[in-house]
Coordinates of C-alpha atoms and ligand atoms in Angstrom, one line a residue:
M18 CA 36.4 108.2 -3.5
E19 CA 39.5 107.8 -1.5
S20 CA 37.6 106.5 1.6
L21 CA 35.6 104.2 -0.7
A22 CA 38.8 102.8 -2.0
G23 CA 39.8 102.0 1.6
Y24 CA 36.6 100.0 2.0
V25 CA 37.1 98.2 -1.3
Y26 CA 40.6 97.3 -0.3
K27 CA 39.4 96.0 3.1
A28 CA 36.7 93.8 1.6
A29 CA 39.2 92.4 -0.9
S30 CA 41.7 91.8 1.9
E31 CA 39.2 90.0 4.0
G32 CA 37.7 88.0 1.2
R33 CA 34.2 89.5 1.6
V34 CA 33.3 89.1 -2.0
L35 CA 29.7 90.2 -1.7
T36 CA 30.6 93.3 0.1
L37 CA 33.2 94.0 -2.6
A38 CA 30.7 93.5 -5.4
A39 CA 28.3 95.8 -3.6
L40 CA 30.9 98.5 -3.2
L41 CA 31.7 98.4 -6.8
L42 CA 28.2 98.7 -8.0
N43 CA 27.0 101.7 -10.0
H44 CA 30.3 103.4 -10.7
S45 CA 31.6 104.7 -14.0
E46 CA 34.3 102.8 -15.7
A47 CA 36.9 105.4 -14.7
E48 CA 35.8 105.3 -11.1
T49 CA 36.0 101.5 -11.0
R50 CA 39.4 101.6 -12.5
Y51 CA 40.5 104.2 -9.9
L52 CA 39.1 102.0 -7.0
L53 CA 40.8 98.8 -8.3
S54 CA 44.1 100.3 -9.0
Y55 CA 44.2 102.4 -5.8
V56 CA 47.3 101.5 -3.7
T57 CA 46.6 101.2 0.0
Q58 CA 49.4 101.5 2.4
L59 CA 48.8 99.4 5.6
A60 CA 51.1 97.6 8.0
G61 CA 54.1 98.1 5.9
Q62 CA 52.5 96.8 2.7
R63 CA 51.4 98.8 -0.3
S64 CA 49.1 97.0 -2.5
T65 CA 46.0 97.0 -4.6
P66 CA 42.8 95.0 -4.0
L67 CA 43.9 92.2 -6.4
I68 CA 47.3 91.8 -4.8
I69 CA 46.0 91.7 -1.3
A70 CA 43.3 89.2 -2.2
A71 CA 45.9 87.0 -3.9
R72 CA 48.2 87.4 -0.9
N73 CA 45.5 86.3 1.4
G74 CA 44.2 83.5 -0.8
H75 CA 40.7 84.8 -1.5
D76 CA 40.1 83.0 -4.8
K77 CA 36.5 84.2 -5.1
V78 CA 37.6 87.8 -4.9
V79 CA 40.4 87.2 -7.4
R80 CA 38.0 85.6 -9.7
L81 CA 35.5 88.5 -9.4
L82 CA 38.3 91.0 -10.1
L83 CA 39.7 89.2 -13.1
D84 CA 36.5 87.9 -14.7
H85 CA 34.2 90.8 -14.1
Y86 CA 36.4 93.8 -13.8
R87 CA 39.4 92.7 -15.9
V88 CA 41.9 94.0 -13.4
D89 CA 45.4 94.1 -14.8
T90 CA 47.2 91.0 -13.5
E91 CA 50.6 92.8 -13.7
Q92 CA 49.9 95.3 -11.0
T93 CA 52.8 95.4 -8.5
G94 CA 53.0 96.2 -4.9
T95 CA 55.0 95.9 -1.7
V96 CA 54.1 93.0 0.6
R97 CA 55.5 91.4 3.7
F98 CA 56.3 87.7 3.9
D99 CA 57.9 86.0 6.9
G100 CA 59.4 89.3 8.0
Y101 CA 60.8 90.1 4.5
V102 CA 59.6 93.1 2.6
I103 CA 59.0 92.3 -1.1
D104 CA 58.9 95.2 -3.5
G105 CA 57.5 94.9 -7.0
A106 CA 55.5 91.7 -6.4
T107 CA 52.6 90.8 -8.6
A108 CA 49.5 89.0 -7.5
L109 CA 50.9 85.8 -8.9
W110 CA 54.1 86.1 -6.9
C111 CA 52.0 86.6 -3.7
A112 CA 49.8 83.7 -4.4
A113 CA 52.7 81.4 -5.2
G114 CA 54.7 82.6 -2.2
A115 CA 51.7 82.2 0.2
G116 CA 50.8 78.7 -1.2
H117 CA 47.4 79.5 -2.7
M118 CA 47.1 77.1 -5.6
E119 CA 43.6 78.0 -6.7
V120 CA 44.6 81.7 -7.0
V121 CA 47.7 80.7 -8.9
R122 CA 45.6 78.8 -11.3
L123 CA 43.2 81.7 -11.8
L124 CA 45.9 84.2 -12.4
V125 CA 47.8 82.0 -14.9
S126 CA 44.7 81.2 -16.8
H127 CA 44.1 85.0 -17.0
H128 CA 47.6 85.3 -18.6
A129 CA 49.5 86.6 -15.6
N130 CA 53.2 86.7 -16.6
V131 CA 54.8 83.6 -15.0
N132 CA 58.3 85.1 -15.4
H133 CA 57.6 88.5 -13.8
T134 CA 60.3 89.5 -11.4
T135 CA 60.2 91.6 -8.3
I136 CA 62.7 94.4 -7.6
T137 CA 65.2 91.8 -6.3
N138 CA 64.5 89.7 -9.4
S139 CA 62.5 87.0 -7.6
T140 CA 60.0 85.1 -9.8
P141 CA 56.7 83.5 -8.7
L142 CA 58.5 80.1 -9.1
R143 CA 61.1 81.2 -6.7
A144 CA 58.5 82.2 -4.1
A145 CA 56.9 78.7 -4.5
C146 CA 60.3 77.0 -4.1
F147 CA 61.0 79.0 -0.9
D148 CA 57.6 77.8 0.4
G149 CA 58.2 74.2 -0.7
R150 CA 55.0 73.9 -2.6
L151 CA 55.7 71.2 -5.1
D152 CA 52.1 71.4 -6.6
I153 CA 52.5 75.1 -7.4
V154 CA 56.1 74.6 -8.6
C155 CA 54.9 71.9 -11.0
Y156 CA 52.0 74.0 -12.2
L157 CA 54.2 77.0 -12.9
V158 CA 56.8 75.0 -14.7
A159 CA 54.0 73.3 -16.7
H160 CA 53.0 76.8 -17.7
N161 CA 56.4 77.7 -19.0
A162 CA 57.9 79.4 -16.0
D163 CA 61.6 79.8 -16.6
I164 CA 63.5 77.8 -14.0
S165 CA 66.8 79.5 -14.7
I166 CA 65.9 83.0 -13.6
T167 CA 68.1 84.0 -10.6
N168 CA 67.5 86.7 -8.0
K169 CA 69.8 89.7 -7.8
Y170 CA 72.4 87.6 -5.9
N171 CA 72.5 85.1 -8.8
N172 CA 70.8 82.7 -6.4
T173 CA 68.8 80.1 -8.3
C174 CA 65.4 78.5 -7.5
L175 CA 67.3 75.2 -6.9
M176 CA 69.5 76.9 -4.3
I177 CA 66.6 78.3 -2.3
A178 CA 64.7 74.9 -2.4
A179 CA 68.0 73.2 -1.3
Y180 CA 68.5 75.7 1.5
K181 CA 65.0 75.4 2.8
G182 CA 65.2 71.6 2.7
H183 CA 62.4 70.9 0.2
T184 CA 63.8 67.6 -1.2
D185 CA 60.8 66.9 -3.5
V186 CA 61.1 70.4 -5.1
V187 CA 64.9 69.9 -5.5
K188 CA 64.4 66.5 -7.2
F189 CA 61.7 68.0 -9.5
L190 CA 63.9 71.0 -10.5
L191 CA 66.8 68.7 -11.2
E192 CA 64.6 66.5 -13.4
Q193 CA 63.5 69.7 -15.2
G194 CA 67.2 70.4 -16.0
A195 CA 68.0 72.9 -13.3
D196 CA 71.8 73.4 -13.3
P197 CA 73.2 72.0 -10.1
N198 CA 76.6 73.7 -10.7
A199 CA 75.3 77.3 -11.0
K200 CA 77.0 79.6 -8.6
A201 CA 75.6 82.5 -6.6
H202 CA 77.5 85.8 -6.2
C203 CA 79.0 84.5 -3.0
G204 CA 80.4 81.5 -4.9
A205 CA 78.2 78.9 -3.4
T206 CA 76.3 76.2 -5.3
A207 CA 73.1 74.6 -4.4
L208 CA 75.2 71.9 -2.7
H209 CA 76.7 74.5 -0.3
F210 CA 73.3 75.8 0.6
A211 CA 72.0 72.3 1.3
A212 CA 75.0 71.3 3.3
E213 CA 75.0 74.6 5.2
A214 CA 71.4 74.0 6.4
G215 CA 72.2 70.4 7.2
H216 CA 69.9 68.8 4.6
L217 CA 71.7 65.5 4.1
E218 CA 69.3 63.9 1.7
I219 CA 69.5 66.9 -0.6
V220 CA 73.3 66.9 -0.4
Q221 CA 73.2 63.3 -1.6
E222 CA 70.8 64.1 -4.4
L223 CA 72.9 67.0 -5.6
V224 CA 76.2 65.0 -5.4
R225 CA 74.6 62.2 -7.3
C226 CA 73.3 64.5 -10.0
Q227 CA 76.7 66.2 -10.4
A228 CA 78.3 62.8 -10.6
A229 CA 75.8 61.7 -13.2
M230 CA 76.6 64.7 -15.3
V231 CA 80.3 63.7 -15.3
V232 CA 79.4 60.2 -16.3
N233 CA 77.2 61.6 -19.0
G234 CA 80.2 63.3 -20.4
H235 CA 79.2 66.9 -19.6
G236 CA 82.7 67.6 -18.6
M237 CA 81.9 68.7 -15.1
T238 CA 84.5 68.2 -12.5
P239 CA 83.2 65.8 -9.9
L240 CA 82.9 67.2 -6.4
K241 CA 85.7 65.8 -4.3
P242 CA 84.0 63.5 -1.8
H243 CA 85.9 65.0 1.2
R244 CA 84.3 68.3 0.5
G245 CA 80.8 67.0 0.5
A246 CA 81.3 65.2 3.8
G247 CA 83.1 68.2 5.3
A248 CA 80.4 70.5 4.3
A249 CA 77.8 68.3 6.0
G250 CA 80.0 68.1 9.0
R251 CA 80.3 71.7 9.4
S252 CA 76.7 72.3 9.2
F253 CA 75.8 69.6 11.7
A254 CA 78.1 71.3 14.2
N255 CA 76.2 74.5 14.0
D256 CA 72.7 74.0 12.9
R257 CA 70.0 74.4 15.5
E258 CA 67.8 71.7 14.1
N259 CA 70.5 69.1 13.5
Y260 CA 72.3 69.5 16.7
D261 CA 74.2 66.3 17.1
I262 CA 77.8 66.6 18.2
Q263 CA 78.6 63.0 17.7
R264 CA 77.5 63.0 14.1
T265 CA 79.6 66.1 13.7
Y266 CA 82.6 64.2 14.8
H267 CA 81.6 61.3 12.6
Y268 CA 81.5 63.6 9.5
L269 CA 84.7 65.4 10.4
H270 CA 86.3 62.1 10.8
T271 CA 85.0 60.8 7.4
A272 CA 86.3 63.9 5.7
M273 CA 89.7 63.6 7.3
T274 CA 90.0 59.9 6.4
E275 CA 89.1 60.9 2.8
R276 CA 92.0 63.4 2.8
Y277 CA 94.4 60.6 4.0
R278 CA 93.0 57.8 1.8
D279 CA 96.1 57.9 -0.5
P280 CA 99.1 58.2 1.8
D281 CA 101.3 59.3 -1.1
N282 CA 98.9 62.0 -2.0
V283 CA 97.4 63.5 1.1
I284 CA 95.0 66.4 0.3
A285 CA 96.2 69.1 2.7
K286 CA 93.9 71.8 4.0
E287 CA 94.6 75.5 3.2
L288 CA 94.3 76.8 6.7
L289 CA 93.3 80.3 7.8
P290 CA 95.4 82.0 10.4
P291 CA 94.1 81.3 14.0
I292 CA 91.2 83.6 14.9
E293 CA 90.9 84.8 18.5
A294 CA 87.2 84.4 18.5
Y295 CA 87.6 80.7 17.9
G296 CA 89.8 80.5 21.0
G297 CA 92.9 81.1 18.9
R298 CA 92.7 77.5 17.7
C299 CA 93.8 76.2 14.4
E300 CA 91.8 73.7 12.4
C301 CA 92.8 70.1 12.8
R302 CA 95.2 69.0 10.2
T303 CA 95.7 65.3 10.9
P304 CA 93.5 62.5 12.1
Q305 CA 95.5 62.7 15.4
D306 CA 94.5 66.4 15.8
L307 CA 90.9 65.4 15.3
E308 CA 91.1 62.5 17.7
A309 CA 92.5 64.8 20.4
I310 CA 89.3 66.9 20.4
R311 CA 86.9 64.0 20.1
V312 CA 85.2 64.6 23.4
D313 CA 85.8 68.3 23.6
R314 CA 82.4 69.9 22.7
D315 CA 83.7 73.5 22.6
A316 CA 86.6 72.5 20.3
L317 CA 84.3 70.6 18.0
H318 CA 82.0 73.6 17.8
M319 CA 84.9 75.9 17.0
E320 CA 86.2 73.3 14.5
G321 CA 82.9 73.5 12.7
L322 CA 82.9 77.3 12.6
M323 CA 86.4 77.4 11.3
I324 CA 85.8 74.9 8.5
R325 CA 82.7 76.9 7.6
E326 CA 84.6 80.1 7.3
R327 CA 87.4 78.5 5.3
I328 CA 85.1 76.8 2.8
L329 CA 82.4 79.4 2.4
G330 CA 84.7 82.4 2.6
S331 CA 84.5 85.0 5.3
D332 CA 82.3 87.2 3.1
N333 CA 79.7 84.6 2.6
I334 CA 76.4 85.9 3.8
D335 CA 75.6 82.9 6.0
V336 CA 79.0 82.4 7.7
S337 CA 78.0 84.7 10.4
H338 CA 74.7 83.1 11.4
P339 CA 76.2 80.0 13.1
I340 CA 78.8 82.1 14.8
I341 CA 76.1 84.3 16.3
Y342 CA 74.1 81.2 17.2
R343 CA 77.0 79.6 19.0
G344 CA 77.6 83.0 20.8
A345 CA 74.0 83.0 21.9
V346 CA 74.4 79.5 23.4
Y347 CA 77.3 80.7 25.4
A348 CA 75.4 83.8 26.6
D349 CA 72.5 81.6 27.7
N350 CA 75.1 79.6 29.8
M351 CA 76.3 82.9 31.2
E352 CA 79.6 82.6 29.4
F353 CA 79.5 86.1 28.2
E354 CA 83.1 86.6 27.4
Q355 CA 83.0 83.7 24.9
C356 CA 79.8 85.0 23.4
I357 CA 81.1 88.5 22.9
K358 CA 84.3 87.3 21.2
L359 CA 82.3 85.3 18.7
W360 CA 79.8 88.1 18.2
L361 CA 82.5 90.7 17.6
H362 CA 84.0 88.4 15.0
A363 CA 80.7 88.0 13.3
L364 CA 80.0 91.8 13.5
R365 CA 83.4 92.5 11.9
L366 CA 82.8 90.0 9.1
R367 CA 79.4 91.4 8.4
Q368 CA 80.5 95.0 8.4
K369 CA 83.5 94.1 6.2
G370 CA 81.1 92.5 3.8
N371 CA 78.9 95.6 3.7
R372 CA 76.0 93.9 5.4
N373 CA 73.4 95.7 7.3
T374 CA 74.5 95.2 10.9
H375 CA 71.6 96.9 12.7
K376 CA 70.4 93.6 14.3
D377 CA 73.9 92.7 15.3
L378 CA 74.4 96.0 17.1
L379 CA 71.1 95.8 18.8
R380 CA 72.0 92.3 20.0
F381 CA 75.1 93.7 21.6
A382 CA 73.1 96.4 23.4
Q383 CA 70.9 93.6 24.7
V384 CA 73.6 91.4 26.0
F385 CA 75.6 94.3 27.5
S386 CA 72.4 95.4 29.2
Q387 CA 71.8 91.9 30.5
M388 CA 75.4 91.8 31.9
V389 CA 75.1 95.2 33.5
H390 CA 71.8 94.1 35.1
L391 CA 73.4 90.9 36.4
K392 CA 76.4 92.9 37.6
E393 CA 78.7 91.0 35.3
Q394 CA 81.7 93.1 34.2
V395 CA 81.3 94.6 30.7
L396 CA 84.7 95.2 29.1
A397 CA 85.1 98.8 28.0
S398 CA 87.1 97.6 25.0
A399 CA 84.1 95.6 23.8
V400 CA 81.8 98.5 24.2
E401 CA 84.2 100.7 22.4
Q402 CA 84.5 98.3 19.4
V403 CA 80.7 98.0 19.1
L404 CA 80.3 101.8 19.3
S405 CA 82.8 102.2 16.6
C406 CA 80.9 99.8 14.3
S407 CA 77.7 101.5 15.2
V408 CA 79.1 104.8 13.9
V409 CA 80.0 103.2 10.6
E410 CA 76.6 101.6 10.4
I411 CA 74.9 105.0 11.0
Q412 CA 77.0 106.6 8.3
R413 CA 76.0 103.8 5.9
S414 CA 72.4 104.1 6.8
M415 CA 72.5 107.8 6.2
A416 CA 73.9 107.1 2.7
R417 CA 71.2 104.5 2.1
V418 CA 68.6 107.1 2.9
D419 CA 70.2 109.6 0.5
T420 CA 70.3 107.1 -2.4
A421 CA 67.1 105.2 -1.7
A422 CA 64.5 104.9 -4.4
E423 CA 61.1 106.3 -3.3
S424 CA 59.7 102.8 -2.6
E425 CA 62.7 102.0 -0.4
L426 CA 62.7 105.2 1.5
P427 CA 60.4 104.4 4.4
Q428 CA 62.4 101.3 5.2
A429 CA 65.7 103.1 4.9
L430 CA 64.5 105.8 7.3
D431 CA 63.3 103.2 9.8
N432 CA 66.6 101.5 9.7
Y433 CA 68.5 104.7 10.1
E434 CA 66.4 105.8 13.1
S435 CA 66.7 102.4 14.7
N436 CA 70.5 102.5 14.3
V437 CA 70.6 105.9 16.0
F438 CA 68.5 104.5 18.9
T439 CA 70.8 101.6 19.2
F440 CA 73.7 103.9 19.4
L441 CA 72.1 105.7 22.3
Y442 CA 71.6 102.4 24.1
L443 CA 75.3 101.7 23.7
A444 CA 76.2 105.2 24.8
C445 CA 74.0 104.7 27.9
I446 CA 75.7 101.3 28.6
S447 CA 79.1 103.0 28.2
T448 CA 78.2 105.3 31.1
K449 CA 77.7 102.2 33.3
T450 CA 81.0 100.5 32.3
T451 CA 84.2 100.8 34.3
C452 CA 86.7 102.4 32.0
S453 CA 90.3 103.6 32.3
D454 CA 90.9 107.2 31.2
E455 CA 92.4 105.9 28.0
E456 CA 89.4 103.7 27.3
R457 CA 87.0 106.5 28.1
A458 CA 88.8 108.8 25.7
R459 CA 88.5 106.2 22.9
I460 CA 84.8 105.8 23.6
N461 CA 84.3 109.5 23.6
K462 CA 86.1 109.8 20.3
H463 CA 83.5 107.6 18.6
I464 CA 80.7 109.6 20.2
Y465 CA 82.4 112.8 19.0
N466 CA 82.6 111.3 15.5
L467 CA 78.9 110.6 15.4
I468 CA 78.0 114.0 16.8
Q469 CA 80.0 115.5 13.9
L470 CA 77.8 113.5 11.5
D471 CA 74.8 115.0 13.3
P472 CA 72.2 112.2 12.6
R473 CA 68.6 113.3 12.9
S474 CA 65.3 111.5 13.4
R475 CA 62.4 112.1 11.1
E476 CA 61.3 114.9 13.3
G477 CA 64.7 116.5 13.1
A478 CA 65.6 115.5 16.6
S479 CA 69.4 115.5 17.3
L480 CA 71.1 112.9 19.5
L481 CA 70.8 115.3 22.4
H482 CA 67.0 115.7 21.8
L483 CA 66.6 112.0 21.7
A484 CA 68.7 111.5 24.9
I485 CA 66.3 113.7 26.8
S486 CA 63.0 112.7 25.3
S487 CA 60.8 110.2 27.0
S488 CA 59.4 109.3 23.7
T489 CA 62.7 107.8 22.5
P490 CA 61.8 104.1 22.2
V491 CA 63.8 101.6 24.2
D492 CA 64.2 98.0 23.1
D493 CA 62.4 95.8 25.5
F494 CA 64.7 92.7 25.5
H495 CA 67.0 93.4 28.5
T496 CA 67.9 96.8 27.2
N497 CA 65.1 98.5 29.1
D498 CA 66.5 97.1 32.4
V499 CA 69.4 99.4 32.0
C500 CA 68.6 102.2 29.5
S501 CA 65.8 104.8 29.7
F502 CA 65.3 108.2 28.4
P503 CA 65.6 111.0 29.4
S504 CA 69.0 110.1 30.6
A505 CA 71.0 112.6 32.6
Q506 CA 74.2 110.5 32.1
V507 CA 73.8 110.3 28.3
T508 CA 73.0 114.0 28.1
K509 CA 76.2 114.9 30.0
L510 CA 78.2 112.5 27.9
L511 CA 76.9 114.0 24.6
L512 CA 77.5 117.5 25.8
D513 CA 81.0 116.6 26.9
C514 CA 81.6 115.2 23.4
G515 CA 80.5 118.4 21.7
A516 CA 76.8 118.1 21.1
Q517 CA 75.2 121.4 20.1
V518 CA 73.1 122.5 23.0
N519 CA 70.9 124.8 21.0
A520 CA 70.2 122.5 18.1
V521 CA 66.6 122.7 16.9
D522 CA 64.3 120.0 15.5
H523 CA 61.8 120.6 12.6
D524 CA 59.5 122.5 15.0
G525 CA 62.3 124.7 16.2
N526 CA 62.4 123.1 19.6
T527 CA 65.7 123.0 21.4
P528 CA 66.6 120.2 23.9
L529 CA 65.5 122.6 26.6
H530 CA 62.0 122.8 25.1
V531 CA 61.8 119.1 25.2
I532 CA 62.9 118.4 28.7
V533 CA 60.6 120.9 30.3
Q534 CA 57.7 118.8 29.1
Y535 CA 58.9 115.7 31.0
N536 CA 55.9 114.2 32.7
R537 CA 57.6 112.6 35.7
P538 CA 59.0 115.7 37.4
I539 CA 58.4 114.4 40.9
S540 CA 59.3 110.7 40.7
D541 CA 62.3 111.4 38.5
F542 CA 63.1 114.8 39.8
L543 CA 66.8 114.2 39.9
T544 CA 67.0 113.5 36.2
L545 CA 65.0 116.5 35.3
H546 CA 67.1 118.7 37.6
A547 CA 70.4 117.3 36.3
I548 CA 69.5 117.7 32.7
I549 CA 68.2 121.3 33.0
I550 CA 71.3 122.3 34.9
N551 CA 73.6 120.5 32.4
L552 CA 71.9 122.1 29.4
V553 CA 72.0 125.6 30.9
E554 CA 75.6 125.3 31.9
A555 CA 76.5 124.1 28.4
G556 CA 75.0 127.4 27.2
A557 CA 71.3 126.6 26.4
H558 CA 69.4 129.7 25.7
T559 CA 66.5 129.8 28.2
D560 CA 64.5 132.2 26.0
M561 CA 65.0 130.8 22.5
T562 CA 61.7 130.5 20.7
N563 CA 60.4 127.6 18.6
K564 CA 58.4 127.9 15.4
Q565 CA 55.3 128.7 17.4
K566 CA 57.2 131.5 19.1
K567 CA 57.3 129.7 22.4
T568 CA 60.2 129.7 24.8
P569 CA 61.0 126.7 27.0
L570 CA 59.3 128.5 29.8
D571 CA 56.1 128.8 27.7
K572 CA 56.3 125.1 26.9
S573 CA 56.8 123.9 30.6
T574 CA 54.1 121.5 31.4
T575 CA 54.7 121.2 35.1
G576 CA 55.3 123.7 37.9
V577 CA 58.5 121.8 38.8
S578 CA 60.2 122.4 35.5
E579 CA 58.9 125.9 35.4
I580 CA 60.6 126.6 38.8
L581 CA 63.8 124.8 37.8
L582 CA 63.9 126.8 34.6
K583 CA 63.3 130.2 36.4
T584 CA 66.0 129.6 38.9
Q585 CA 68.4 128.9 36.0
M586 CA 67.4 131.8 33.8
K587 CA 70.0 134.4 33.5
M588 CA 68.0 137.0 31.8
S589 CA 70.2 139.7 30.3
L590 CA 69.3 143.1 29.1
K591 CA 70.3 142.0 25.6
C592 CA 67.7 139.2 25.7
L593 CA 65.0 141.4 27.2
A594 CA 65.6 144.0 24.4
A595 CA 65.5 141.3 21.8
R596 CA 62.2 140.0 23.2
A597 CA 60.7 143.5 23.2
V598 CA 61.7 144.0 19.6
R599 CA 60.0 140.8 18.6
Q600 CA 56.9 141.3 20.7
H601 CA 56.2 144.8 19.5
Q602 CA 57.3 144.0 15.9
I603 CA 59.7 146.8 15.8
T604 CA 61.6 147.0 12.5
Y605 CA 65.2 145.9 13.1
R606 CA 66.5 144.5 9.8
N607 CA 69.3 146.6 8.5
Q608 CA 69.0 148.9 11.5
I609 CA 71.2 146.9 13.8
P610 CA 74.4 144.9 13.2
K611 CA 73.9 141.7 11.2
T612 CA 75.2 139.5 14.0
L613 CA 72.4 140.9 16.2
E614 CA 69.7 140.2 13.7
E615 CA 70.1 136.5 14.2
F616 CA 70.1 136.9 18.0
V617 CA 66.8 138.8 17.8
E618 CA 65.3 136.2 15.5
F619 CA 65.5 133.3 17.9
H620 CA 63.8 135.3 20.7
Ligands
NAG28 C1 59.0 82.5 -19.5 O1 60.3 82.0 -19.8 C2 60.3 80.8 -20.5 C3 61.7 80.3 -20.6 O2 62.6 81.3 -21.1 C4 59.7 81.0 -21.9 O3 59.7 79.8 -22.6 C5 58.3 81.5 -21.7 O4 57.8 81.9 -22.9 C6 58.3 82.8 -20.8 N1 57.0 83.1 -20.5 C7 56.6 84.4 -20.5 C8 55.2 84.7 -20.3 O5 57.4 85.3 -20.7
NAG29 C1 75.5 86.3 -12.5 O1 75.0 85.5 -13.6 C2 75.2 86.1 -14.8 C3 74.6 85.2 -15.9 O2 74.7 83.9 -15.6 C4 76.7 86.3 -15.1 O3 76.9 86.9 -16.4 C5 77.2 87.2 -14.0 O4 78.6 87.3 -14.1 C6 76.9 86.6 -12.6 N1 77.3 87.6 -11.6 C7 78.1 87.3 -10.6 C8 78.6 88.4 -9.7 O5 78.5 86.1 -10.4

């Protein structure tokens, strides 16, 4: 039945309606129900035949399942959209998000709940707003979809449409009475989102609507005009699509003029203290300040970033994106120092705001690797700061694994492991960075801290196991130019910082068991040699057995590692005796001192 369920799913997923009908022939009701509610896990998605058919827009399949088999429209699953993982999505959510109007119509006419929300409280209407499908939006609203349901960040449908630049959807939602003044958790309104993404027409629409509400006596405070223009200015400075530095100046200028319109009542800015990442600059306060940077591209970019941080607040989720973008532009121009300053600032903001910083950390590993590869100097203090953030991130990802609901666990684990890998790249980079003794000590302290947390992979591999395993994945954007595993340097570094040399993974393998299986013993002999020596010198037991009762020597896959191991083995009488006890299954429990029992056991 289970493999049949796999075929049913595949047929539904590919829209092969005849095959599907054939597969479902001649089954009892219970069997059919089983097949059609069976959840298939594939490519990060967990879904039923109905959900996957809706996701992929196969209306004939959906019709068959609904009309003929009366499949429950409220089944939920986990689907992927544009790199996002959506948990708790119904077929209707999927069809609306993927823009399949016919499927939407079928589901709604079969009484699918138009207000059903996913785990993050997203509705089908929200999915359609994200996608900008006015036809689906109208249809859902015409069928009583609630336009005021927000997601878990109190982010409204209007905000997402405004952010994604779907002007027609924004206009429609406003006509339907969507509240333009609603605020998300971060404090932003739809206007902020539109301005942020540089959608001028939507900004105007929203400003007009808010103004109209005031005129209509709704008692709303009108938006001060300088804020609207300033918001647009800041987004033009930093938005990829709307890159236009002159317009940036124009808008900054308009905003400034607005502040000075009434000379007796100048609207002063509340400035943030200067931030090093922005070149230690302060925001322009007067028209003269602004005039002075008119043709200074860098200064204008920084001005945009500063205004953004001031208006949106440093904990706004999207303040960091343009900073990162600007940093990337610098990196592409080989101005690495500027890039790293900005990225460190963004990293700190994101970590302070409790955001997942895995991608930020990996980005650092990539740019550092690129620098090492180009023989550009990487500052030890930068590596140190990133390593320190990396330890915090791993600590948080461990906690996320501990508290994850079952449906979130696979992703939490993926994230946790990726963070550990990124840490190893950074540790590897640190071995290639010139450091003073003091800097080295600070770096080692972070490594020590992580070793104390003892992060493990799914297979129970410790940091040391991962550092000497050729199966540890290496990111392939610049990182692999500089980092590879097994790494003798990282092994040494970890051992120096207190890594347990005899730690075992879930199969009972020690790091020594792993390295003797290295399959490049000739071309990378030096690595193999250095690691074995390092492990043995740090006290690795050469005769410790894993769960299959195999010692590292038994697990050696090449003559080279066998010889290396044999030359390093310092067999003692104690070890030989322990081996003999195990081999001949001699009773030893309660016959020898307790401390020796453990010793016998790992032989
Ligand atoms: C959806 O929400 C709207 C507005 O609250 C309500 O009128 C409608 O009955 C709801 N529909 C369902 C199916 O819950
Ligand atoms: C989210 O919106 C609800 C209802 O409008 C409100 O009660 C709640 O305080 C808001 N939460 C935050 C953090 O803004």
